[in-house]
């Protein structure tokens, strides 16, 4: 997979992940172009399109478009499946996820994605293990955090 | 943008601070800004700083930011090497994990080289979590640093049999990706994968393996045979569509690569087609699309098995989705045969009529033409049908492909002789109805067909029955509204028509009719002379002069038809497609698709020159030049001059006629030369075009002198006969013919042959370019595997491996030293800073305070600003469709038989430590209440604002008296220090009850409850600003969940807005984000989500205590619902 984008119906980017290092300028151009193409499509249309030399697989969940660019030989259906899996993960983690969740906790959404995909390849196909990893990392973070906030309060007091 | 630049400035400030937490926050903000499209590359160094934080929280943020914004061009990336190595060897698996994840996004060749060894050790880490990540990142490392594959491969292979399924699938992924780039080096792994494939139940892994096999089979046909069986089993058994699709795809690939030696080959193809049919029949658009896509792959090799599903594919044309329809069209293109062409095109025509949207209709139109004209009209059995299809297509409104239709018309009419009569009649019809075509689509291009129609009618006017009618149609004033190039063709072809009419009339002896027609031309042509288009004007004025001259001749009763016809003598010959192809293509010619087309019948071209030659030959042999009449001669000369004047224009005319004409005169020239000199061999020596022109003049001159009517008639007949004759047989008559023929080729071709060669190359060029394009990605990846392959062989001898690793580890060491030095320097600097900071801590405190107050001011400004701007979002909270239950923010303070007190607390916007308590006093008794005095017991935190000079124990008099049944409101101001906690103040109201019986002194105790919500001020917030606020990362997070809620989400939000002073920022279905601000400038953000019977509220706030108290209050409110 080349990259993954999440953007809203209004064309606002919510999340982007590039698996090939790309310059900012190029990224911006591609994002803009792709958003135009995808947003112009009607709901009844199928989820695949050929764009530049890539295949684009997108799916709309509520007001969010999940959009992946894959190479010619990749399987479209599995990519669709992958998007769905990611949504499931988000859903499990946030509890009935919605766009605002992803704005609200954008770093978490990135962490989940990183835990699920790495370098554009699926890292773990099991939902459970991904969530477990995230939860543990979160725990670690909270452990980190709690002493800090106490210290801060002390400092403030 | 202003806000953003302000934010960036703030962030820059934050980054300068020493506190790592602040820095991490700043970096987090930057990450968000980067997503919004702002350049944050200037902060790369700070990101690295955060990455090197010891705490996981910050490290995580740092790596996230790095993975988002680092790329190969980032120069500081090399500074990360050591940090990453440290993290990789961290005892904490999540530190390692986060480093690996980050690295996977920005790995560079240098990083790959330096870290390859570390990652390799991680591949056999005890934790599967790390192993998995390490295996996956190896793929990236291989890509950047191919040399690493050799040492790493055996370990990677080991991982294929790892006990942990995650690691295993990761290994499969990596090897599959590698193998796809260069399969032949991985053939040896086939048995292992085969085992995996038959044993694995994980579809994700299966798909990868099957894809790998798809790449391997072209290299090893035996594998394909072996694969067919398990694959067909999978196809039968699996319920996962993605797996099915992959299997089918691979089976197709296998079968294509196997050519045809398979026994059950057709059976499996049949199976595939069947399964694809199921996909296509599925209601899911995605499956349909993929089914069609796979179908088209089968079509290439097994068209027959697909053709049986024609019905289904035709059905797909009705689909709502345009991309599906287009796929189906592609399929149809390959499915046509002589038998079904007409049927399919008929269906397509129906679709053309139904189609909405010009793009799709245009696509259909081009497809119809493509389908019909493919491989040189191979499938067309009836050209009359095709012409009528083309004519039907002209009725389309608003198509952009008029020129395409025109090109087809010209092509068919020129190349298919038998159809000309029919074509001409159809075209004449088109010309008659030109107003229909020209009127509504002038700007678009369907009028291009008039170009074709005019040309065909003019060129093949001998087939035309109603010459006069057509001529008049072409002379209609409306024609002048057509585009210039079409008018030009009109003008030119008018003359052709005119010439044939003239000839007809003269032959029939109807001189008057002939003069009439001349008069008509003279009358009507001036409208073209006035044309704004140069080409039209030039042609028209020329022709007008010519016709005026003819008129003069006519009045002298001189027969002129022959001469006029002679103007176009050559064009009566069919022009072979090849001849056109050989003509150099003028720049910007829009018909090149047609010109590049390979010629169908090369004979016809060979014949044509001959026919001319024979004609001329015979003419000359039979008719010796008669004596020349001097007068006549002079007159003819005049006429000739006219012709010559005319000729250049003729050649210069619009592109496509030009070719034809250029060619035909050229063909004419040569025979004449030969005849005149009667030494054919000399011709090659004088191919100058000027000479030709002279020769041509002479020839025409002589011809004119030679010929008289009757003889010419005979010639004509013969000409016709010969032509037909020749088209049936190849040369059979005179020996000279071949010689001339050769001459023609050597003479005429030099000019044209070269361009024609170029023409041939033209279509190739894009392919060549494509070849390169395809190769490039391959070449890159190919190089690596080639080395890898060798490496893999070398690996068998372990000796080579060790030194390699050593070398690698040496290199980094040098770097390490450098890094260490750098780090030391940094540490020193930091230490210095720390010392300084401890000294100046006190000062800093003050500064911080100052900053805080500044912040407050700022935020206030912002607030005002946003209030102005976001009038809309203020309404968000209140503008509800549903009627809301009446709500009152006043709650009971205390009550007795005399008086009832209700109160409400409002934050004071102007003063960050004051709230106003409004108390409504309601006299419930029949007595008069007076001298009311309110007093509270101040707490440390909360104090009532008393008039100056009064002690803390004094009460505040209520500034009114209450007659019976009356209520009134008084306001009291309280000052607070901290607002993070709810407060309760005890208080007493003392008053005198005065009635008829006298007056009594009464007291009422109360408790004033300052909820946290009362410190909040409803503040509107834009969703953008809201999002930025959230990403700022300053906020603490907390959440609650309340079950058993039955009221609608709408009401719920309204309640929160009302009781807790929030405003809705954004609402999506049953999810909403809300915002409020405290009087002391705390931001409070909420995310409220409604489940079926529950509501969860996530909050973020600068102050965690405030937040948790607020949420508790909210919980209470909500649980009452």
PDB file of N, CA and C in Angstrom, chain B residues 64-128:
ATOM      1  N   UNK B  64       5.771   9.712  16.221  1.00  0.00           N
ATOM      2  CA  UNK B  64       4.609   9.947  15.348  1.00  0.00           C
ATOM      3  C   UNK B  64       4.887  11.137  14.445  1.00  0.00           C
ATOM      4  N   UNK B  65       5.362  12.207  15.072  1.00  0.00           N
ATOM      5  CA  UNK B  65       5.645  13.401  14.284  1.00  0.00           C
ATOM      6  C   UNK B  65       6.705  13.097  13.237  1.00  0.00           C
ATOM      7  N   UNK B  66       7.702  12.329  13.640  1.00  0.00           N
ATOM      8  CA  UNK B  66       8.773  12.018  12.699  1.00  0.00           C
ATOM      9  C   UNK B  66       8.236  11.207  11.535  1.00  0.00           C
ATOM     10  N   UNK B  67       7.399  10.224  11.852  1.00  0.00           N
ATOM     11  CA  UNK B  67       6.909   9.376  10.779  1.00  0.00           C
ATOM     12  C   UNK B  67       6.017  10.164   9.837  1.00  0.00           C
ATOM     13  N   UNK B  68       5.426  11.228  10.337  1.00  0.00           N
ATOM     14  CA  UNK B  68       4.557  12.009   9.473  1.00  0.00           C
ATOM     15  C   UNK B  68       5.326  12.965   8.583  1.00  0.00           C
ATOM     16  N   UNK B  69       6.381  13.519   9.100  1.00  0.00           N
ATOM     17  CA  UNK B  69       6.955  14.603   8.308  1.00  0.00           C
ATOM     18  C   UNK B  69       8.387  14.378   7.853  1.00  0.00           C
ATOM     19  N   UNK B  70       9.024  13.323   8.265  1.00  0.00           N
ATOM     20  CA  UNK B  70      10.378  13.105   7.762  1.00  0.00           C
ATOM     21  C   UNK B  70      10.314  12.427   6.407  1.00  0.00           C
ATOM     22  N   UNK B  71      11.221  12.800   5.557  1.00  0.00           N
ATOM     23  CA  UNK B  71      11.391  12.052   4.322  1.00  0.00           C
ATOM     24  C   UNK B  71      12.871  12.068   3.991  1.00  0.00           C
ATOM     25  N   UNK B  72      13.203  11.474   2.849  1.00  0.00           N
ATOM     26  CA  UNK B  72      14.631  11.269   2.595  1.00  0.00           C
ATOM     27  C   UNK B  72      15.402  12.565   2.532  1.00  0.00           C
ATOM     28  N   UNK B  73      14.709  13.617   2.201  1.00  0.00           N
ATOM     29  CA  UNK B  73      15.413  14.883   2.084  1.00  0.00           C
ATOM     30  C   UNK B  73      15.672  15.559   3.426  1.00  0.00           C
ATOM     31  N   UNK B  74      15.046  15.048   4.476  1.00  0.00           N
ATOM     32  CA  UNK B  74      15.228  15.695   5.774  1.00  0.00           C
ATOM     33  C   UNK B  74      16.669  15.491   6.237  1.00  0.00           C
ATOM     34  N   UNK B  75      17.350  16.592   6.438  1.00  0.00           N
ATOM     35  CA  UNK B  75      18.793  16.444   6.670  1.00  0.00           C
ATOM     36  C   UNK B  75      19.128  15.987   8.080  1.00  0.00           C
ATOM     37  N   UNK B  76      18.252  16.285   9.018  1.00  0.00           N
ATOM     38  CA  UNK B  76      18.598  15.920  10.393  1.00  0.00           C
ATOM     39  C   UNK B  76      18.364  14.441  10.664  1.00  0.00           C
ATOM     40  N   UNK B  77      17.852  13.745   9.652  1.00  0.00           N
ATOM     41  CA  UNK B  77      17.440  12.364   9.897  1.00  0.00           C
ATOM     42  C   UNK B  77      18.611  11.509  10.368  1.00  0.00           C
ATOM     43  N   UNK B  78      19.816  11.853   9.902  1.00  0.00           N
ATOM     44  CA  UNK B  78      20.952  11.037  10.307  1.00  0.00           C
ATOM     45  C   UNK B  78      21.246  11.172  11.806  1.00  0.00           C
ATOM     46  N   UNK B  79      20.756  12.250  12.372  1.00  0.00           N
ATOM     47  CA  UNK B  79      20.972  12.417  13.805  1.00  0.00           C
ATOM     48  C   UNK B  79      20.197  11.398  14.624  1.00  0.00           C
ATOM     49  N   UNK B  80      19.193  10.834  13.979  1.00  0.00           N
ATOM     50  CA  UNK B  80      18.320   9.935  14.732  1.00  0.00           C
ATOM     51  C   UNK B  80      18.932   8.555  14.911  1.00  0.00           C
ATOM     52  N   UNK B  81      19.922   8.242  14.081  1.00  0.00           N
ATOM     53  CA  UNK B  81      20.422   6.870  14.063  1.00  0.00           C
ATOM     54  C   UNK B  81      20.669   6.311  15.462  1.00  0.00           C
ATOM     55  N   UNK B  82      21.397   7.069  16.220  1.00  0.00           N
ATOM     56  CA  UNK B  82      21.778   6.550  17.515  1.00  0.00           C
ATOM     57  C   UNK B  82      20.593   6.417  18.459  1.00  0.00           C
ATOM     58  N   UNK B  83      19.759   7.410  18.396  1.00  0.00           N
ATOM     59  CA  UNK B  83      18.567   7.377  19.234  1.00  0.00           C
ATOM     60  C   UNK B  83      17.737   6.136  18.927  1.00  0.00           C
ATOM     61  N   UNK B  84      17.570   5.908  17.638  1.00  0.00           N
ATOM     62  CA  UNK B  84      16.759   4.752  17.262  1.00  0.00           C
ATOM     63  C   UNK B  84      17.416   3.471  17.744  1.00  0.00           C
ATOM     64  N   UNK B  85      18.741   3.413  17.593  1.00  0.00           N
ATOM     65  CA  UNK B  85      19.413   2.199  18.037  1.00  0.00           C
ATOM     66  C   UNK B  85      19.199   1.986  19.533  1.00  0.00           C
ATOM     67  N   UNK B  86      19.250   3.084  20.254  1.00  0.00           N
ATOM     68  CA  UNK B  86      19.050   2.984  21.698  1.00  0.00           C
ATOM     69  C   UNK B  86      17.647   2.459  22.010  1.00  0.00           C
ATOM     70  N   UNK B  87      16.700   3.025  21.276  1.00  0.00           N
ATOM     71  CA  UNK B  87      15.327   2.608  21.517  1.00  0.00           C
ATOM     72  C   UNK B  87      15.101   1.156  21.120  1.00  0.00           C
ATOM     73  N   UNK B  88      15.775   0.761  20.034  1.00  0.00           N
ATOM     74  CA  UNK B  88      15.579  -0.605  19.575  1.00  0.00           C
ATOM     75  C   UNK B  88      16.035  -1.598  20.629  1.00  0.00           C
ATOM     76  N   UNK B  89      17.055  -1.232  21.345  1.00  0.00           N
ATOM     77  CA  UNK B  89      17.558  -2.173  22.345  1.00  0.00           C
ATOM     78  C   UNK B  89      16.982  -1.893  23.728  1.00  0.00           C
ATOM     79  N   UNK B  90      15.957  -1.069  23.755  1.00  0.00           N
ATOM     80  CA  UNK B  90      15.334  -0.754  25.031  1.00  0.00           C
ATOM     81  C   UNK B  90      14.703  -1.996  25.645  1.00  0.00           C
ATOM     82  N   UNK B  91      14.746  -2.108  26.951  1.00  0.00           N
ATOM     83  CA  UNK B  91      14.107  -3.259  27.594  1.00  0.00           C
ATOM     84  C   UNK B  91      12.578  -3.221  27.445  1.00  0.00           C
ATOM     85  N   UNK B  92      12.082  -2.052  27.233  1.00  0.00           N
ATOM     86  CA  UNK B  92      10.636  -1.934  27.101  1.00  0.00           C
ATOM     87  C   UNK B  92      10.221  -2.244  25.670  1.00  0.00           C
ATOM     88  N   UNK B  93       9.370  -3.237  25.506  1.00  0.00           N
ATOM     89  CA  UNK B  93       9.033  -3.657  24.149  1.00  0.00           C
ATOM     90  C   UNK B  93       8.270  -2.566  23.397  1.00  0.00           C
ATOM     91  N   UNK B  94       7.588  -1.708  24.114  1.00  0.00           N
ATOM     92  CA  UNK B  94       6.822  -0.685  23.410  1.00  0.00           C
ATOM     93  C   UNK B  94       7.723   0.442  22.928  1.00  0.00           C
ATOM     94  N   UNK B  95       8.764   0.707  23.665  1.00  0.00           N
ATOM     95  CA  UNK B  95       9.763   1.644  23.156  1.00  0.00           C
ATOM     96  C   UNK B  95      10.304   1.142  21.831  1.00  0.00           C
ATOM     97  N   UNK B  96      10.664  -0.131  21.829  1.00  0.00           N
ATOM     98  CA  UNK B  96      11.192  -0.719  20.613  1.00  0.00           C
ATOM     99  C   UNK B  96      10.154  -0.649  19.502  1.00  0.00           C
ATOM    100  N   UNK B  97       8.936  -1.013  19.884  1.00  0.00           N
ATOM    101  CA  UNK B  97       7.862  -1.051  18.892  1.00  0.00           C
ATOM    102  C   UNK B  97       7.654   0.295  18.241  1.00  0.00           C
ATOM    103  N   UNK B  98       7.627   1.308  19.071  1.00  0.00           N
ATOM    104  CA  UNK B  98       7.341   2.626  18.530  1.00  0.00           C
ATOM    105  C   UNK B  98       8.495   3.105  17.652  1.00  0.00           C
ATOM    106  N   UNK B  99       9.684   2.713  18.017  1.00  0.00           N
ATOM    107  CA  UNK B  99      10.833   3.080  17.190  1.00  0.00           C
ATOM    108  C   UNK B  99      10.764   2.379  15.847  1.00  0.00           C
ATOM    109  N   UNK B 100      10.398   1.104  15.874  1.00  0.00           N
ATOM    110  CA  UNK B 100      10.304   0.356  14.621  1.00  0.00           C
ATOM    111  C   UNK B 100       9.230   0.949  13.720  1.00  0.00           C
ATOM    112  N   UNK B 101       8.106   1.249  14.338  1.00  0.00           N
ATOM    113  CA  UNK B 101       7.010   1.794  13.550  1.00  0.00           C
ATOM    114  C   UNK B 101       7.419   3.103  12.898  1.00  0.00           C
ATOM    115  N   UNK B 102       8.035   3.943  13.700  1.00  0.00           N
ATOM    116  CA  UNK B 102       8.459   5.222  13.155  1.00  0.00           C
ATOM    117  C   UNK B 102       9.469   5.025  12.042  1.00  0.00           C
ATOM    118  N   UNK B 103      10.407   4.173  12.295  1.00  0.00           N
ATOM    119  CA  UNK B 103      11.467   3.940  11.325  1.00  0.00           C
ATOM    120  C   UNK B 103      10.890   3.455  10.002  1.00  0.00           C
ATOM    121  N   UNK B 104       9.838   2.650  10.085  1.00  0.00           N
ATOM    122  CA  UNK B 104       9.279   2.090   8.857  1.00  0.00           C
ATOM    123  C   UNK B 104       8.806   3.193   7.923  1.00  0.00           C
ATOM    124  N   UNK B 105       8.502   4.347   8.466  1.00  0.00           N
ATOM    125  CA  UNK B 105       7.993   5.420   7.616  1.00  0.00           C
ATOM    126  C   UNK B 105       9.090   6.275   7.012  1.00  0.00           C
ATOM    127  N   UNK B 106      10.186   6.393   7.697  1.00  0.00           N
ATOM    128  CA  UNK B 106      11.173   7.322   7.156  1.00  0.00           C
ATOM    129  C   UNK B 106      12.546   6.703   6.965  1.00  0.00           C
ATOM    130  N   UNK B 107      12.590   5.402   6.820  1.00  0.00           N
ATOM    131  CA  UNK B 107      13.889   4.763   6.679  1.00  0.00           C
ATOM    132  C   UNK B 107      14.587   5.254   5.405  1.00  0.00           C
ATOM    133  N   UNK B 108      15.845   5.569   5.544  1.00  0.00           N
ATOM    134  CA  UNK B 108      16.649   6.005   4.396  1.00  0.00           C
ATOM    135  C   UNK B 108      17.737   4.974   4.175  1.00  0.00           C
ATOM    136  N   UNK B 109      18.398   5.035   3.037  1.00  0.00           N
ATOM    137  CA  UNK B 109      19.468   4.058   2.812  1.00  0.00           C
ATOM    138  C   UNK B 109      20.503   4.076   3.942  1.00  0.00           C
ATOM    139  N   UNK B 110      20.828   5.280   4.412  1.00  0.00           N
ATOM    140  CA  UNK B 110      21.818   5.357   5.485  1.00  0.00           C
ATOM    141  C   UNK B 110      21.326   4.679   6.755  1.00  0.00           C
ATOM    142  N   UNK B 111      20.093   5.037   7.110  1.00  0.00           N
ATOM    143  CA  UNK B 111      19.527   4.431   8.317  1.00  0.00           C
ATOM    144  C   UNK B 111      19.449   2.927   8.155  1.00  0.00           C
ATOM    145  N   UNK B 112      19.033   2.496   6.979  1.00  0.00           N
ATOM    146  CA  UNK B 112      18.891   1.067   6.753  1.00  0.00           C
ATOM    147  C   UNK B 112      20.237   0.380   6.923  1.00  0.00           C
ATOM    148  N   UNK B 113      21.264   1.008   6.372  1.00  0.00           N
ATOM    149  CA  UNK B 113      22.575   0.390   6.454  1.00  0.00           C
ATOM    150  C   UNK B 113      23.030   0.309   7.908  1.00  0.00           C
ATOM    151  N   UNK B 114      22.813   1.399   8.609  1.00  0.00           N
ATOM    152  CA  UNK B 114      23.337   1.450   9.973  1.00  0.00           C
ATOM    153  C   UNK B 114      22.551   0.582  10.947  1.00  0.00           C
ATOM    154  N   UNK B 115      21.292   0.436  10.649  1.00  0.00           N
ATOM    155  CA  UNK B 115      20.458  -0.241  11.644  1.00  0.00           C
ATOM    156  C   UNK B 115      20.109  -1.679  11.275  1.00  0.00           C
ATOM    157  N   UNK B 116      20.473  -2.072  10.062  1.00  0.00           N
ATOM    158  CA  UNK B 116      20.071  -3.400   9.602  1.00  0.00           C
ATOM    159  C   UNK B 116      20.430  -4.481  10.610  1.00  0.00           C
ATOM    160  N   UNK B 117      21.622  -4.368  11.135  1.00  0.00           N
ATOM    161  CA  UNK B 117      22.071  -5.413  12.041  1.00  0.00           C
ATOM    162  C   UNK B 117      21.238  -5.433  13.322  1.00  0.00           C
ATOM    163  N   UNK B 118      20.937  -4.270  13.842  1.00  0.00           N
ATOM    164  CA  UNK B 118      20.122  -4.215  15.065  1.00  0.00           C
ATOM    165  C   UNK B 118      18.756  -4.836  14.828  1.00  0.00           C
ATOM    166  N   UNK B 119      18.209  -4.495  13.685  1.00  0.00           N
ATOM    167  CA  UNK B 119      16.875  -5.024  13.407  1.00  0.00           C
ATOM    168  C   UNK B 119      16.916  -6.530  13.255  1.00  0.00           C
ATOM    169  N   UNK B 120      18.024  -6.981  12.658  1.00  0.00           N
ATOM    170  CA  UNK B 120      18.107  -8.416  12.463  1.00  0.00           C
ATOM    171  C   UNK B 120      18.120  -9.158  13.783  1.00  0.00           C
ATOM    172  N   UNK B 121      18.813  -8.603  14.761  1.00  0.00           N
ATOM    173  CA  UNK B 121      18.797  -9.268  16.062  1.00  0.00           C
ATOM    174  C   UNK B 121      17.390  -9.259  16.646  1.00  0.00           C
ATOM    175  N   UNK B 122      16.670  -8.176  16.360  1.00  0.00           N
ATOM    176  CA  UNK B 122      15.311  -8.097  16.890  1.00  0.00           C
ATOM    177  C   UNK B 122      14.401  -9.154  16.287  1.00  0.00           C
ATOM    178  N   UNK B 123      14.791  -9.621  15.107  1.00  0.00           N
ATOM    179  CA  UNK B 123      13.936 -10.627  14.470  1.00  0.00           C
ATOM    180  C   UNK B 123      13.853 -11.899  15.294  1.00  0.00           C
ATOM    181  N   UNK B 124      14.819 -12.113  16.138  1.00  0.00           N
ATOM    182  CA  UNK B 124      14.690 -13.285  17.009  1.00  0.00           C
ATOM    183  C   UNK B 124      14.516 -12.854  18.464  1.00  0.00           C
ATOM    184  N   UNK B 125      13.876 -11.746  18.645  1.00  0.00           N
ATOM    185  CA  UNK B 125      13.514 -11.254  19.975  1.00  0.00           C
ATOM    186  C   UNK B 125      12.573 -12.253  20.637  1.00  0.00           C
ATOM    187  N   UNK B 126      12.531 -12.228  21.944  1.00  0.00           N
ATOM    188  CA  UNK B 126      11.649 -13.195  22.621  1.00  0.00           C
ATOM    189  C   UNK B 126      10.178 -12.828  22.460  1.00  0.00           C
ATOM    190  N   UNK B 127       9.919 -11.566  22.340  1.00  0.00           N
ATOM    191  CA  UNK B 127       8.512 -11.150  22.254  1.00  0.00           C
ATOM    192  C   UNK B 127       8.039 -11.195  20.807  1.00  0.00           C
ATOM    193  N   UNK B 128       6.932 -11.877  20.550  1.00  0.00           N
ATOM    194  CA  UNK B 128       6.434 -11.917  19.173  1.00  0.00           C
ATOM    195  C   UNK B 128       6.082 -10.513  18.651  1.00  0.00           C
TER     196      UNK B 128
END
